[in-house]
Amino acid sequence: MLVRDAMSTLVLTIGPAHTLRQAARLMSARRIGAAVVHDPDTCGLGIITERDILDAVGSGQDPDTETASTHTTTDVVFASPTWTLEEAAEAMTHGGFRHLIVLDGNGPVGIVSVRDIIRCWAPAKRRPAELTL
């Protein structure tokens, strides 16, 4: 199975000036765990995740004044839609992260997460009796 079969095509793109609270609200409303951060001044793409926001708030930083730019990962590993899920899982394991931005020639086309990969690899829904130990 390929990344394009598992990825979410709902890509939230925010700017570097968004506050952490704004980013969290947008991510929460869409029920997603990461957003692409596009900085038009640097033409760069980065990623901010729910973990980044949680770490910032947990360390006492103000989510109303802290901006996405300060918490964006810019050294990003990008996936191709034609990667296998094994390649994506290996990149995530090697890099220690849970989301990959999926790029084609025109920019971001999706995000694939560990959860997306597990959904593809997990057996189809089992009956409740099979789930008990």
PDB file of C-alpha atoms in Angstrom, residues 11 37 56 61 124 133:
ATOM      1  CA  VAL A  11      -4.039  19.863   4.752  1.00  0.00           C
ATOM      2  CA  VAL A  37       3.390  26.232   8.245  1.00  0.00           C
ATOM      3  CA  ALA A  56       5.032  25.101  24.704  1.00  0.00           C
ATOM      4  CA  GLN A  61       4.613  29.851  27.345  1.00  0.00           C
ATOM      5  CA  ALA A 124     -10.643  -4.992   9.459  1.00  0.00           C
ATOM      6  CA  LEU A 133      -8.885 -11.003  26.236  1.00  0.00           C
TER       7      LEU A 133
END
